[in-house]
Amino acid sequence: MSRPARVTHASTRAAVLDLVRAAGMISRVGLVNASGLTGGTISTVVRGLIDEGLVAETGHAESTGGKRRVMLQLNHFARYAVGVHLDDARITYVLTNLGGAVVARISRPGSASEDPAAVVARMAREVDALIDSVGVDRDRVLGLGLVSAGSPGFGEDLERATGLPVVLDDDATAAAIGEHWSGGVGATATFAALCMGSGIGAGIVLGGTTYRGPGGQAGGIGHACLDVDGPPCPCGARGCLEVLAGPAAVVAQARANRSLARAAGLGRKGSAPVAADFAAISRAARQGDGRALALLERSARYVAAAARTLANALDLEVLVLTGPSFAIAGSTYLPVLREELDRAFIARGVHPVSVRLSPSAASAPAIGAAAIVLQSELVPRSQGLRLPDDLAAGEPPVFQHAR
Amino acid sequence: MSRPARVTHASTRAAVLDLVRAAGMISRVGLVNASGLTGGTISTVVRGLIDEGLVAETGHAESTGGKRRVMLQLNHFARYAVGVHLDDARITYVLTNLGGAVVARISRPGSASEDPAAVVARMAREVDALIDSVGVDRDRVLGLGLVSAGSPGFGEDLERATGLPVVLDDDATAAAIGEHWSGGVGATATFAALCMGSGIGAGIVLGGTTYRGPGGQAGGIGHACLDVDGPPCPCGARGCLEVLAGPAAVVAQARANRSLARAAGLGRKGSAPVAADFAAISRAARQGDGRALALLERSARYVAAAARTLANALDLEVLVLTGPSFAIAGSTYLPVLREELDRAFIARGVHPVSVRLSPSAASAPAIGAAAIVLQSELVPRSQGLRLPDDLAAGEPPVFQHAR
């Protein structure tokens, strides 16, 4: 855990709040030890957090000296955040509480062929429905995190339409932050979240810190080269993972076999979003169609090779499969990736790579989007929007704000 | 630049010294601004550095208020370090001064077929010859950095034989540190040094900080997969960069053409180290042998594809080609890598990847090894051997010590 250095009030507050969240229950002395802040600072910050209703005192724990200490815990229902994952096939909405737990979730058709104004208007209605479904007071909703594979380009419009502050981010990075924040991987883990929806991307966390790269473009594993003489990719190169074996490639291969296409219920090319067609093929494989299964297993070999390349480059400890397409087909991919990394990760003599399927793969990017809001919006707007890396005790996101 | 937090005396001293080194000339006020330390701390630390002869006062600079400030600079010849790059084909030795400038350099046959005891005895003699060649007082030599692709396994023996503290590291990581420390790339750059000797590895620096990975195994780009159905690699996988197109693969391809093998002067398989055979093929290509050139250009296509994969994963800003094999063949590889990254780096709309050939490719790992010694040995031994990441203003190496 990084230690606060020169703390401003706002970032100290966010750091202390995140320590309380991560600990579950912790005493003021525990916060002093974990934060490196003085007892006086902790006392002041905690008083403020209690006054705002964010933290509550809750019983006592026996201290080593026999004296009983007041324990603190997060008031989970003091604030909420909306997380939205925008994909061609689906828009997934979650409402989480201050602890990051999902209290409402809805999933609606994607934005593939709608014009942006219509998407924004619909999303605003769907966000209203999400919040209303659990009767949460809108004043307690801190903001909305919107994540997607590319930039949606209508963050400001969505901010106006919903009246909520909007934070934009990459979906794979959000998925990684969600996995990290929910405690599914260790606080200082070095891991990648391999996120598959319509495409494939990676969210990267190195030693507990999100890595986005100088241009915010890190994790482009969908364009890992797996065949120098392979088919051309829209990115300008040849033989990229996505063009060889991503969801669109799997769908194209299935469609080339008319009998398989019919069995899987694929319509004409372009009649459905890629991730929806991919899901149909995955369902066919689950129901025993050997041709569909063979296509997924072929894809898995390529994904495994790209995952191995990434693990070898970054010395990864954990690889999490997540996103809507792994939610449905992950059980086919998981054993292939595990086998590849057990057999051929170059540092396997030093440590293994643990390969896991996210327990909430379909919602992980949306949950991560809400986590980014919680972390960012708890820092007062006037204090700027970036949590400094050395101050955020849990997860320091560097996010773009929509306006 | 990261800012010091809770500083111990030893690491403050190292951080201040590195700021003086990096700045060339700097005032005490400049050090306060750059370090975030108080004026009192800077004053105390600088007095100590002057007393030790490491830093000297040197003239004055006009300050903005019209008052003239005393400027400080490194006493470059106060201390020295030995850097050694151990490769099958060559052992490269450099002696650098405190500023990292090479004051002596020798290159001797590699360690391919010698037994470890003989290698250690020979290396001790060669280190003596290196230091004696410029008449440097041995008491001023801080230590010896020994870098190689794998662990040489005789660090302690070399420490006994030379009487110098020995620090071990990976050669590609050392090359990256050398490039970074010498100012060839920006202080906060995100870059990889692609290092080719007998094999291929990458040293990774993210936002100015060396990235080694939790097991110290990051940068294994030689085992990037470029063909899922490719030839088996000793690592356990198929189609790795090294087995398809590394120096050993190029040599095997050349040897398969008896006329080319003869023209390049290749002996029987195993009669010379891989890097020496690779150098012979590179010389033949330079002298106009089209078959040799075609093999190198084929290799370059694979290296370029792996470099693109790494750049896409990490959002790299700079890629430096370095190491003995790029020293001789880099001019063939450079345009192929440049073309690939200009055309197909996925974030090229955000920023380009600058691809460069190291100006000292043959010695870069050895120079980096010496830089690691300078940085580590300037922290008193009793204070432990790891420069904390948040304190080293320039380059924070996490190194293994031989004992």
CSV table of C-alpha atoms in Angstrom, one decimal, chain A residues 308 343, chain B residues 223 227-240 242-244:
chain,number,residue,atom,x,y,z
A,308,ARG,CA,1.0,-15.8,-22.6
A,343,ARG,CA,3.0,-25.2,-19.5
B,223,HIS,CA,8.9,-15.6,-26.0
B,227,ASP,CA,2.7,-18.3,-34.7
B,228,VAL,CA,0.4,-20.6,-32.6
B,229,ASP,CA,1.4,-23.5,-34.8
B,230,GLY,CA,5.0,-22.6,-35.1
B,231,PRO,CA,8.1,-24.6,-34.2
B,232,PRO,CA,8.5,-25.7,-30.5
B,233,CYS,CA,10.6,-23.5,-28.3
B,234,PRO,CA,12.6,-24.7,-25.3
B,235,CYS,CA,10.3,-22.6,-23.1
B,236,GLY,CA,7.5,-25.1,-23.6
B,237,ALA,CA,5.5,-23.1,-26.1
B,238,ARG,CA,5.4,-22.9,-29.9
B,239,GLY,CA,6.2,-20.1,-32.3
B,240,CYS,CA,8.1,-17.8,-29.9
B,242,GLU,CA,13.4,-16.4,-30.5
B,243,VAL,CA,12.7,-19.7,-32.1
B,244,LEU,CA,11.3,-18.2,-35.2
